[in-house]
Amino acid sequence: MAVNLKGRSFLTLMDFSPEEIRYLLNLSKDLKAKKREGIRNDLLTGKNICLLFEKTSTRTRCAFEVACHDEGAHVTYLDSKSSQMGKKESLEDTAKVLGRFFDGIEYRGYDQKVVEDLAKYSGVCVWNGLTDVDHPTQILADMLTIEEHVDKPLHKVKVVFVGDVRNNMSYAWMYGCAKMGMDFVAYGPQELIDGIDPVVTAAANEVAEYTGAKISFSSDPSCLKDADVIYTDIWASMGEEDQIPERVKMLTSYRVDMNMLKATGNDDVIFLHCLPSFHDFETTMAKTQMELGYDIREVTDEVFRSRYSKVFDEAENRLHTIKAVIVATLA
């Protein structure tokens, strides 16, 4: 089936069919191979892209900027200090202005409604770089990494997301696994499982009915058995420092360590993480919290640096999958 995504915004994987997601993954592989061979396509020559960041990032910003530059586009970066959006100018007005200047807009911030309204009012392609409830470009990178390191088709892969199962990465993985017919398990404390947004689970389960995906939740470590991917995320983001004591108490037993990997019974299991990660005490935040008596590491350094860890391949793949999204929707 021919796939044409030109003019489409990329707000959530729930807006795309399994065939369209497969197209984006295949395009990512092709663009990655060409970059490694030094082949420039210049598929975005003459395009102007706005990167609108209300929330800071390393990988997302660099991936979008390099992807655009690789293909000949020009980039303007706006953070919360250099834009009047929501302060002296409404989101709607800002979107209408940016849509007249730029061919596409990337947004990274908080409320999903913001990225949806940008797409609604700007009249150009809008790409979701992260919101509080979704992170679709990250999931594409994760799937590409899985296909590079797990000798199974995606619909036979089991992903166990460990820790704070209510966060945006857990939700994004539910959507991704539902769309691609994968086995997804959210593994965390029952208190957090009970806090999962029922709208998210209902949407994922509805899709799973026709793709054959499995979406489940457990606080029992037996759910780790036969996992192909162990995935985790930090327990508290910047600005959530006041929640650290509670999170550490609740999640310490869910820290990813070698025993957890062994519990899968799969010697080829891989460890993935969207990054940044607290895996040692070489960051200001980890050091400061440890001095206060709180070990905020969500994964041990042993696992993070082990042969099971593919986190830096995963980080690189942000570039290639983001480039594929931009090219597919804008070129």
mmCIF file of C-alpha atoms in Angstrom:
data_model
loop_
_atom_site.group_PDB
_atom_site.id
_atom_site.type_symbol
_atom_site.label_atom_id
_atom_site.label_comp_id
_atom_site.label_asym_id
_atom_site.label_seq_id
_atom_site.Cartn_x
_atom_site.Cartn_y
_atom_site.Cartn_z
ATOM 1 C CA MET A 1 0.000 0.000 0.000
ATOM 2 C CA ALA A 2 1.337 3.416 -0.979
ATOM 3 C CA VAL A 3 1.938 5.728 1.987
ATOM 4 C CA ASN A 4 1.832 9.507 1.660
ATOM 5 C CA LEU A 5 2.259 11.531 4.855
ATOM 6 C CA LYS A 6 2.943 14.902 3.229
ATOM 7 C CA GLY A 7 1.220 17.729 5.086
ATOM 8 C CA ARG A 8 0.443 15.602 8.153
ATOM 9 C CA SER A 9 1.317 16.704 11.682
ATOM 10 C CA PHE A 10 3.018 14.221 13.991
ATOM 11 C CA LEU A 11 1.336 14.674 17.370
ATOM 12 C CA THR A 12 0.930 11.077 18.566
ATOM 13 C CA LEU A 13 1.386 7.603 17.128
ATOM 14 C CA MET A 14 -2.322 7.108 17.714
ATOM 15 C CA ASP A 15 -2.910 9.256 14.611
ATOM 16 C CA PHE A 16 -1.009 6.801 12.396
ATOM 17 C CA SER A 17 -1.743 3.320 11.121
ATOM 18 C CA PRO A 18 0.670 0.420 11.655
ATOM 19 C CA GLU A 19 1.523 0.638 7.945
ATOM 20 C CA GLU A 20 2.378 4.336 8.252
ATOM 21 C CA ILE A 21 4.551 3.697 11.305
ATOM 22 C CA ARG A 22 6.315 0.908 9.424
ATOM 23 C CA TYR A 23 6.914 3.341 6.548
ATOM 24 C CA LEU A 24 8.539 5.819 8.957
ATOM 25 C CA LEU A 25 10.773 3.105 10.437
ATOM 26 C CA ASN A 26 11.865 1.950 6.990
ATOM 27 C CA LEU A 27 12.538 5.535 5.929
ATOM 28 C CA SER A 28 14.591 6.028 9.108
ATOM 29 C CA LYS A 29 16.759 3.034 8.213
ATOM 30 C CA ASP A 30 17.274 4.382 4.708
ATOM 31 C CA LEU A 31 18.204 7.882 5.883
ATOM 32 C CA LYS A 32 20.525 6.463 8.546
ATOM 33 C CA ALA A 33 22.343 4.352 5.970
ATOM 34 C CA LYS A 34 22.709 7.326 3.621
ATOM 35 C CA LYS A 35 24.103 9.546 6.382
ATOM 36 C CA ARG A 36 26.705 6.937 7.240
ATOM 37 C CA GLU A 37 27.657 6.721 3.574
ATOM 38 C CA GLY A 38 27.970 10.504 3.382
ATOM 39 C CA ILE A 39 25.078 10.844 0.943
ATOM 40 C CA ARG A 40 23.226 14.163 1.199
ATOM 41 C CA ASN A 41 19.673 14.261 -0.082
ATOM 42 C CA ASP A 42 18.901 17.960 0.508
ATOM 43 C CA LEU A 43 15.257 16.952 0.750
ATOM 44 C CA LEU A 44 14.383 20.023 2.826
ATOM 45 C CA THR A 45 16.233 22.692 0.857
ATOM 46 C CA GLY A 46 14.470 26.031 1.185
ATOM 47 C CA LYS A 47 12.389 24.944 4.173
ATOM 48 C CA ASN A 48 12.310 26.963 7.396
ATOM 49 C CA ILE A 49 11.680 25.120 10.663
ATOM 50 C CA CYS A 50 10.779 26.576 14.059
ATOM 51 C CA LEU A 51 11.812 24.666 17.173
ATOM 52 C CA LEU A 52 9.579 25.809 20.017
ATOM 53 C CA PHE A 53 10.898 24.601 23.376
ATOM 54 C CA GLU A 54 9.076 25.297 26.638
ATOM 55 C CA LYS A 55 11.021 22.423 28.192
ATOM 56 C CA THR A 56 14.767 22.056 27.701
ATOM 57 C CA SER A 57 16.418 19.082 26.044
ATOM 58 C CA THR A 58 19.715 17.774 24.736
ATOM 59 C CA ARG A 59 18.743 14.939 22.389
ATOM 60 C CA THR A 60 15.501 16.380 21.030
ATOM 61 C CA ARG A 61 16.939 19.778 20.159
ATOM 62 C CA CYS A 62 20.157 18.396 18.670
ATOM 63 C CA ALA A 63 18.314 15.694 16.723
ATOM 64 C CA PHE A 64 15.880 18.167 15.168
ATOM 65 C CA GLU A 65 18.607 20.707 14.365
ATOM 66 C CA VAL A 66 21.006 18.187 12.814
ATOM 67 C CA ALA A 67 18.185 16.465 10.917
ATOM 68 C CA CYS A 68 17.137 19.788 9.394
ATOM 69 C CA HIS A 69 20.679 20.883 8.567
ATOM 70 C CA ASP A 70 21.488 17.486 7.017
ATOM 71 C CA GLU A 71 18.635 17.919 4.572
ATOM 72 C CA GLY A 72 19.215 21.596 3.782
ATOM 73 C CA ALA A 73 16.600 23.285 5.999
ATOM 74 C CA HIS A 74 17.075 26.381 8.161
ATOM 75 C CA VAL A 75 16.224 26.303 11.873
ATOM 76 C CA THR A 76 15.069 28.962 14.338
ATOM 77 C CA TYR A 77 15.139 27.996 18.026
ATOM 78 C CA LEU A 78 12.719 29.631 20.456
ATOM 79 C CA ASP A 79 12.663 28.828 24.162
ATOM 80 C CA SER A 80 10.227 30.101 26.787
ATOM 81 C CA LYS A 81 12.367 33.205 27.353
ATOM 82 C CA SER A 82 12.512 34.195 23.694
ATOM 83 C CA SER A 83 8.854 33.743 22.820
ATOM 84 C CA GLN A 84 5.803 35.674 23.991
ATOM 85 C CA MET A 85 3.498 32.661 23.570
ATOM 86 C CA GLY A 86 1.104 32.456 26.486
ATOM 87 C CA LYS A 87 2.524 35.587 28.114
ATOM 88 C CA LYS A 88 1.906 38.644 25.926
ATOM 89 C CA GLU A 89 0.416 36.752 23.009
ATOM 90 C CA SER A 90 -2.093 33.908 22.939
ATOM 91 C CA LEU A 91 -1.154 30.475 21.696
ATOM 92 C CA GLU A 92 -3.604 30.861 18.802
ATOM 93 C CA ASP A 93 -2.093 34.169 17.684
ATOM 94 C CA THR A 94 1.451 32.842 18.018
ATOM 95 C CA ALA A 95 0.584 29.768 15.969
ATOM 96 C CA LYS A 96 -0.948 31.876 13.190
ATOM 97 C CA VAL A 97 2.154 34.083 13.049
ATOM 98 C CA LEU A 98 4.635 31.210 13.072
ATOM 99 C CA GLY A 99 2.619 29.409 10.422
ATOM 100 C CA ARG A 100 3.175 32.358 8.058
ATOM 101 C CA PHE A 101 6.931 32.368 8.657
ATOM 102 C CA PHE A 102 7.749 28.677 8.824
ATOM 103 C CA ASP A 103 7.072 25.477 6.895
ATOM 104 C CA GLY A 104 6.973 23.369 10.049
ATOM 105 C CA ILE A 105 6.979 23.719 13.840
ATOM 106 C CA GLU A 106 8.371 21.392 16.492
ATOM 107 C CA TYR A 107 7.024 21.757 20.021
ATOM 108 C CA ARG A 108 8.480 20.370 23.241
ATOM 109 C CA GLY A 109 6.725 21.263 26.459
ATOM 110 C CA TYR A 110 4.007 20.245 28.842
ATOM 111 C CA ASP A 111 0.343 20.190 27.842
ATOM 112 C CA GLN A 112 -0.623 17.957 24.888
ATOM 113 C CA LYS A 113 -3.325 20.481 24.021
ATOM 114 C CA VAL A 114 -0.619 23.031 23.198
ATOM 115 C CA VAL A 115 0.901 20.923 20.436
ATOM 116 C CA GLU A 116 -2.591 20.072 19.179
ATOM 117 C CA ASP A 117 -3.570 23.759 19.094
ATOM 118 C CA LEU A 118 -0.361 24.677 17.300
ATOM 119 C CA ALA A 119 -1.333 22.206 14.592
ATOM 120 C CA LYS A 120 -4.914 23.491 14.592
ATOM 121 C CA TYR A 121 -4.080 27.175 14.170
ATOM 122 C CA SER A 122 -0.705 27.337 12.385
ATOM 123 C CA GLY A 123 -1.720 25.722 9.098
ATOM 124 C CA VAL A 124 1.647 23.927 8.815
ATOM 125 C CA CYS A 125 3.105 20.596 9.925
ATOM 126 C CA VAL A 126 3.638 20.367 13.670
ATOM 127 C CA TRP A 127 5.786 17.704 15.343
ATOM 128 C CA ASN A 128 5.559 16.628 18.970
ATOM 129 C CA GLY A 129 8.984 16.679 20.632
ATOM 130 C CA LEU A 130 7.507 15.711 24.041
ATOM 131 C CA THR A 131 4.515 16.549 26.189
ATOM 132 C CA ASP A 132 3.380 15.437 29.624
ATOM 133 C CA VAL A 133 1.461 12.508 28.145
ATOM 134 C CA ASP A 134 3.337 11.480 24.999
ATOM 135 C CA HIS A 135 6.730 11.262 23.312
ATOM 136 C CA PRO A 136 6.142 9.769 19.860
ATOM 137 C CA THR A 137 9.508 10.557 18.241
ATOM 138 C CA GLN A 138 11.229 8.747 21.113
ATOM 139 C CA ILE A 139 9.122 5.635 20.541
ATOM 140 C CA LEU A 140 10.090 5.569 16.863
ATOM 141 C CA ALA A 141 13.761 5.693 17.881
ATOM 142 C CA ASP A 142 13.178 2.929 20.423
ATOM 143 C CA MET A 143 11.482 0.709 17.846
ATOM 144 C CA LEU A 144 14.312 1.273 15.377
ATOM 145 C CA THR A 145 16.812 0.298 18.091
ATOM 146 C CA ILE A 146 14.830 -2.834 18.909
ATOM 147 C CA GLU A 147 14.818 -3.861 15.261
ATOM 148 C CA GLU A 148 18.592 -3.415 15.175
ATOM 149 C CA HIS A 149 19.250 -5.513 18.286
ATOM 150 C CA VAL A 150 16.381 -7.964 18.789
ATOM 151 C CA ASP A 151 16.118 -10.816 16.307
ATOM 152 C CA LYS A 152 12.322 -10.812 16.210
ATOM 153 C CA PRO A 153 9.631 -8.885 14.341
ATOM 154 C CA LEU A 154 8.095 -6.160 16.470
ATOM 155 C CA HIS A 155 4.796 -7.998 16.900
ATOM 156 C CA LYS A 156 6.653 -10.769 18.757
ATOM 157 C CA VAL A 157 8.595 -8.425 21.069
ATOM 158 C CA LYS A 158 7.785 -8.033 24.766
ATOM 159 C CA VAL A 159 8.552 -4.639 26.346
ATOM 160 C CA VAL A 160 8.454 -4.199 30.124
ATOM 161 C CA PHE A 161 8.372 -0.590 31.277
ATOM 162 C CA VAL A 162 9.660 -0.402 34.858
ATOM 163 C CA GLY A 163 9.085 2.246 37.521
ATOM 164 C CA ASP A 164 6.762 5.243 37.289
ATOM 165 C CA VAL A 165 4.193 3.679 34.996
ATOM 166 C CA ARG A 166 2.086 6.862 34.911
ATOM 167 C CA ASN A 167 4.576 8.997 33.031
ATOM 168 C CA ASN A 168 4.684 10.110 29.411
ATOM 169 C CA MET A 169 7.129 7.414 28.325
ATOM 170 C CA SER A 170 4.940 4.659 29.729
ATOM 171 C CA TYR A 171 1.912 6.118 27.958
ATOM 172 C CA ALA A 172 3.840 6.598 24.712
ATOM 173 C CA TRP A 173 4.954 2.976 24.870
ATOM 174 C CA MET A 174 1.370 1.806 25.413
ATOM 175 C CA TYR A 175 0.388 3.624 22.237
ATOM 176 C CA GLY A 176 3.373 2.326 20.280
ATOM 177 C CA CYS A 177 2.951 -1.279 21.354
ATOM 178 C CA ALA A 178 -0.782 -1.152 20.698
ATOM 179 C CA LYS A 179 -0.224 0.117 17.160
ATOM 180 C CA MET A 180 2.481 -2.417 16.279
ATOM 181 C CA GLY A 181 0.894 -5.462 17.907
ATOM 182 C CA MET A 182 3.526 -5.770 20.630
ATOM 183 C CA ASP A 183 3.378 -7.124 24.188
ATOM 184 C CA PHE A 184 3.558 -4.256 26.689
ATOM 185 C CA VAL A 185 3.784 -4.636 30.462
ATOM 186 C CA ALA A 186 3.789 -1.702 32.888
ATOM 187 C CA TYR A 187 5.692 -2.980 35.942
ATOM 188 C CA GLY A 188 5.542 -0.807 39.044
ATOM 189 C CA PRO A 189 3.934 -0.292 42.445
ATOM 190 C CA GLN A 190 0.201 -0.978 42.552
ATOM 191 C CA GLU A 191 -0.366 2.568 43.834
ATOM 192 C CA LEU A 192 1.080 3.941 40.591
ATOM 193 C CA ILE A 193 -0.705 1.380 38.436
ATOM 194 C CA ASP A 194 -3.961 2.549 39.998
ATOM 195 C CA GLY A 195 -3.043 6.093 38.952
ATOM 196 C CA ILE A 196 -2.676 5.326 35.231
ATOM 197 C CA ASP A 197 -4.984 7.492 33.139
ATOM 198 C CA PRO A 198 -7.950 5.290 32.129
ATOM 199 C CA VAL A 199 -8.376 7.296 28.926
ATOM 200 C CA VAL A 200 -4.880 6.220 27.840
ATOM 201 C CA THR A 201 -5.468 2.549 28.620
ATOM 202 C CA ALA A 202 -8.866 2.562 26.942
ATOM 203 C CA ALA A 203 -7.397 4.052 23.763
ATOM 204 C CA ALA A 204 -4.506 1.567 23.742
ATOM 205 C CA ASN A 205 -6.771 -1.409 24.372
ATOM 206 C CA GLU A 206 -9.140 -0.343 21.617
ATOM 207 C CA VAL A 207 -6.282 -0.396 19.107
ATOM 208 C CA ALA A 208 -4.879 -3.630 20.572
ATOM 209 C CA GLU A 209 -8.125 -5.411 19.742
ATOM 210 C CA TYR A 210 -7.386 -5.254 16.023
ATOM 211 C CA THR A 211 -3.560 -5.397 16.070
ATOM 212 C CA GLY A 212 -3.257 -8.317 18.490
ATOM 213 C CA ALA A 213 -1.209 -6.327 20.998
ATOM 214 C CA LYS A 214 -1.203 -7.163 24.703
ATOM 215 C CA ILE A 215 -1.380 -4.330 27.233
ATOM 216 C CA SER A 216 -0.997 -5.360 30.869
ATOM 217 C CA PHE A 217 -0.016 -4.019 34.294
ATOM 218 C CA SER A 218 1.714 -5.758 37.161
ATOM 219 C CA SER A 219 3.550 -5.254 40.433
ATOM 220 C CA ASP A 220 4.648 -8.913 40.408
ATOM 221 C CA PRO A 221 8.248 -9.518 39.232
ATOM 222 C CA SER A 222 7.099 -12.662 37.438
ATOM 223 C CA CYS A 223 5.937 -10.327 34.643
ATOM 224 C CA LEU A 224 9.599 -9.874 33.705
ATOM 225 C CA LYS A 225 9.865 -13.399 32.332
ATOM 226 C CA ASP A 226 10.605 -13.596 28.597
ATOM 227 C CA ALA A 227 10.969 -9.832 28.238
ATOM 228 C CA ASP A 228 12.981 -8.743 25.209
ATOM 229 C CA VAL A 229 13.281 -5.127 26.370
ATOM 230 C CA ILE A 230 13.561 -3.661 29.861
ATOM 231 C CA TYR A 231 12.796 0.057 29.729
ATOM 232 C CA THR A 232 12.878 2.657 32.461
ATOM 233 C CA ASP A 233 12.908 6.413 32.994
ATOM 234 C CA ILE A 234 13.966 8.772 35.766
ATOM 235 C CA TRP A 235 11.769 8.837 38.863
ATOM 236 C CA ALA A 236 11.521 12.620 39.174
ATOM 237 C CA SER A 237 12.054 15.302 36.558
ATOM 238 C CA MET A 238 13.447 18.797 37.060
ATOM 239 C CA GLY A 239 10.923 20.763 39.067
ATOM 240 C CA GLU A 240 9.718 17.669 40.917
ATOM 241 C CA GLU A 241 12.414 17.686 43.581
ATOM 242 C CA ASP A 242 9.814 17.907 46.340
ATOM 243 C CA GLN A 243 8.498 14.494 45.275
ATOM 244 C CA ILE A 244 11.863 12.733 45.431
ATOM 245 C CA PRO A 245 11.581 11.319 48.996
ATOM 246 C CA GLU A 246 8.234 9.705 48.186
ATOM 247 C CA ARG A 247 9.382 8.441 44.772
ATOM 248 C CA VAL A 248 12.587 6.911 46.168
ATOM 249 C CA LYS A 249 10.663 5.119 48.888
ATOM 250 C CA MET A 250 8.127 3.837 46.383
ATOM 251 C CA LEU A 251 10.459 2.900 43.511
ATOM 252 C CA THR A 252 13.781 1.730 44.968
ATOM 253 C CA SER A 253 12.735 -1.920 44.654
ATOM 254 C CA TYR A 254 12.069 -1.236 40.949
ATOM 255 C CA ARG A 255 15.611 -0.003 40.222
ATOM 256 C CA VAL A 256 16.863 -1.875 37.163
ATOM 257 C CA ASP A 257 19.798 -4.075 38.155
ATOM 258 C CA MET A 258 21.401 -7.272 36.922
ATOM 259 C CA ASN A 259 19.026 -9.395 38.981
ATOM 260 C CA MET A 260 16.098 -7.829 37.154
ATOM 261 C CA LEU A 261 17.665 -8.605 33.787
ATOM 262 C CA LYS A 262 18.340 -12.190 34.885
ATOM 263 C CA ALA A 263 14.702 -12.510 35.957
ATOM 264 C CA THR A 264 13.717 -12.218 32.297
ATOM 265 C CA GLY A 265 15.367 -15.556 31.570
ATOM 266 C CA ASN A 266 16.523 -14.011 28.310
ATOM 267 C CA ASP A 267 20.270 -13.680 27.878
ATOM 268 C CA ASP A 268 19.655 -11.474 24.837
ATOM 269 C CA VAL A 269 17.419 -8.995 26.665
ATOM 270 C CA ILE A 270 18.282 -5.354 25.994
ATOM 271 C CA PHE A 271 18.053 -2.332 28.275
ATOM 272 C CA LEU A 272 16.696 0.948 26.906
ATOM 273 C CA HIS A 273 16.262 4.406 28.430
ATOM 274 C CA CYS A 274 15.137 7.667 26.836
ATOM 275 C CA LEU A 275 17.892 9.590 28.716
ATOM 276 C CA PRO A 276 19.043 11.494 30.641
ATOM 277 C CA SER A 277 19.599 8.807 33.253
ATOM 278 C CA PHE A 278 20.658 8.766 36.885
ATOM 279 C CA HIS A 279 22.893 5.690 36.882
ATOM 280 C CA ASP A 280 25.794 7.046 38.953
ATOM 281 C CA PHE A 281 26.550 10.090 41.092
ATOM 282 C CA GLU A 282 28.294 12.211 38.470
ATOM 283 C CA THR A 283 25.468 14.754 38.236
ATOM 284 C CA THR A 284 24.689 17.635 40.562
ATOM 285 C CA MET A 285 21.166 16.398 41.191
ATOM 286 C CA ALA A 286 22.180 12.819 42.021
ATOM 287 C CA LYS A 287 24.977 14.003 44.312
ATOM 288 C CA THR A 288 22.809 16.518 46.123
ATOM 289 C CA GLN A 289 20.000 14.042 46.687
ATOM 290 C CA MET A 290 22.416 11.363 47.901
ATOM 291 C CA GLU A 291 23.800 13.814 50.442
ATOM 292 C CA LEU A 292 20.221 14.181 51.673
ATOM 293 C CA GLY A 293 19.927 10.400 51.919
ATOM 294 C CA TYR A 294 18.054 9.711 48.670
ATOM 295 C CA ASP A 295 19.489 7.405 46.016
ATOM 296 C CA ILE A 296 17.597 8.478 42.885
ATOM 297 C CA ARG A 297 19.277 6.054 40.478
ATOM 298 C CA GLU A 298 16.600 4.279 38.431
ATOM 299 C CA VAL A 299 19.217 1.906 36.978
ATOM 300 C CA THR A 300 22.552 0.689 38.276
ATOM 301 C CA ASP A 301 25.754 1.775 36.601
ATOM 302 C CA GLU A 302 26.539 -1.895 36.041
ATOM 303 C CA VAL A 303 23.477 -2.350 33.834
ATOM 304 C CA PHE A 304 23.835 1.033 32.144
ATOM 305 C CA ARG A 305 27.387 0.226 30.993
ATOM 306 C CA SER A 306 26.777 -3.454 30.278
ATOM 307 C CA ARG A 307 26.454 -5.292 26.968
ATOM 308 C CA TYR A 308 22.694 -5.322 27.497
ATOM 309 C CA SER A 309 22.472 -1.538 27.325
ATOM 310 C CA LYS A 310 21.743 -0.016 23.918
ATOM 311 C CA VAL A 311 20.980 3.478 25.180
ATOM 312 C CA PHE A 312 23.491 5.312 23.003
ATOM 313 C CA ASP A 313 22.399 3.531 19.833
ATOM 314 C CA GLU A 314 18.892 4.529 20.901
ATOM 315 C CA ALA A 315 19.967 8.156 21.412
ATOM 316 C CA GLU A 316 21.564 8.288 17.960
ATOM 317 C CA ASN A 317 18.394 6.891 16.452
ATOM 318 C CA ARG A 318 16.493 9.954 17.656
ATOM 319 C CA LEU A 319 18.250 11.793 14.816
ATOM 320 C CA HIS A 320 17.333 9.321 12.111
ATOM 321 C CA THR A 321 13.692 8.827 13.115
ATOM 322 C CA ILE A 322 13.107 12.553 13.616
ATOM 323 C CA LYS A 323 14.631 13.185 10.204
ATOM 324 C CA ALA A 324 12.269 10.596 8.734
ATOM 325 C CA VAL A 325 9.244 12.280 10.320
ATOM 326 C CA ILE A 326 10.211 15.708 8.997
ATOM 327 C CA VAL A 327 11.045 14.425 5.510
ATOM 328 C CA ALA A 328 7.909 12.288 5.245
ATOM 329 C CA THR A 329 5.584 15.095 6.267
ATOM 330 C CA LEU A 330 7.309 18.105 4.698
ATOM 331 C CA ALA A 331 9.585 17.181 1.790
#
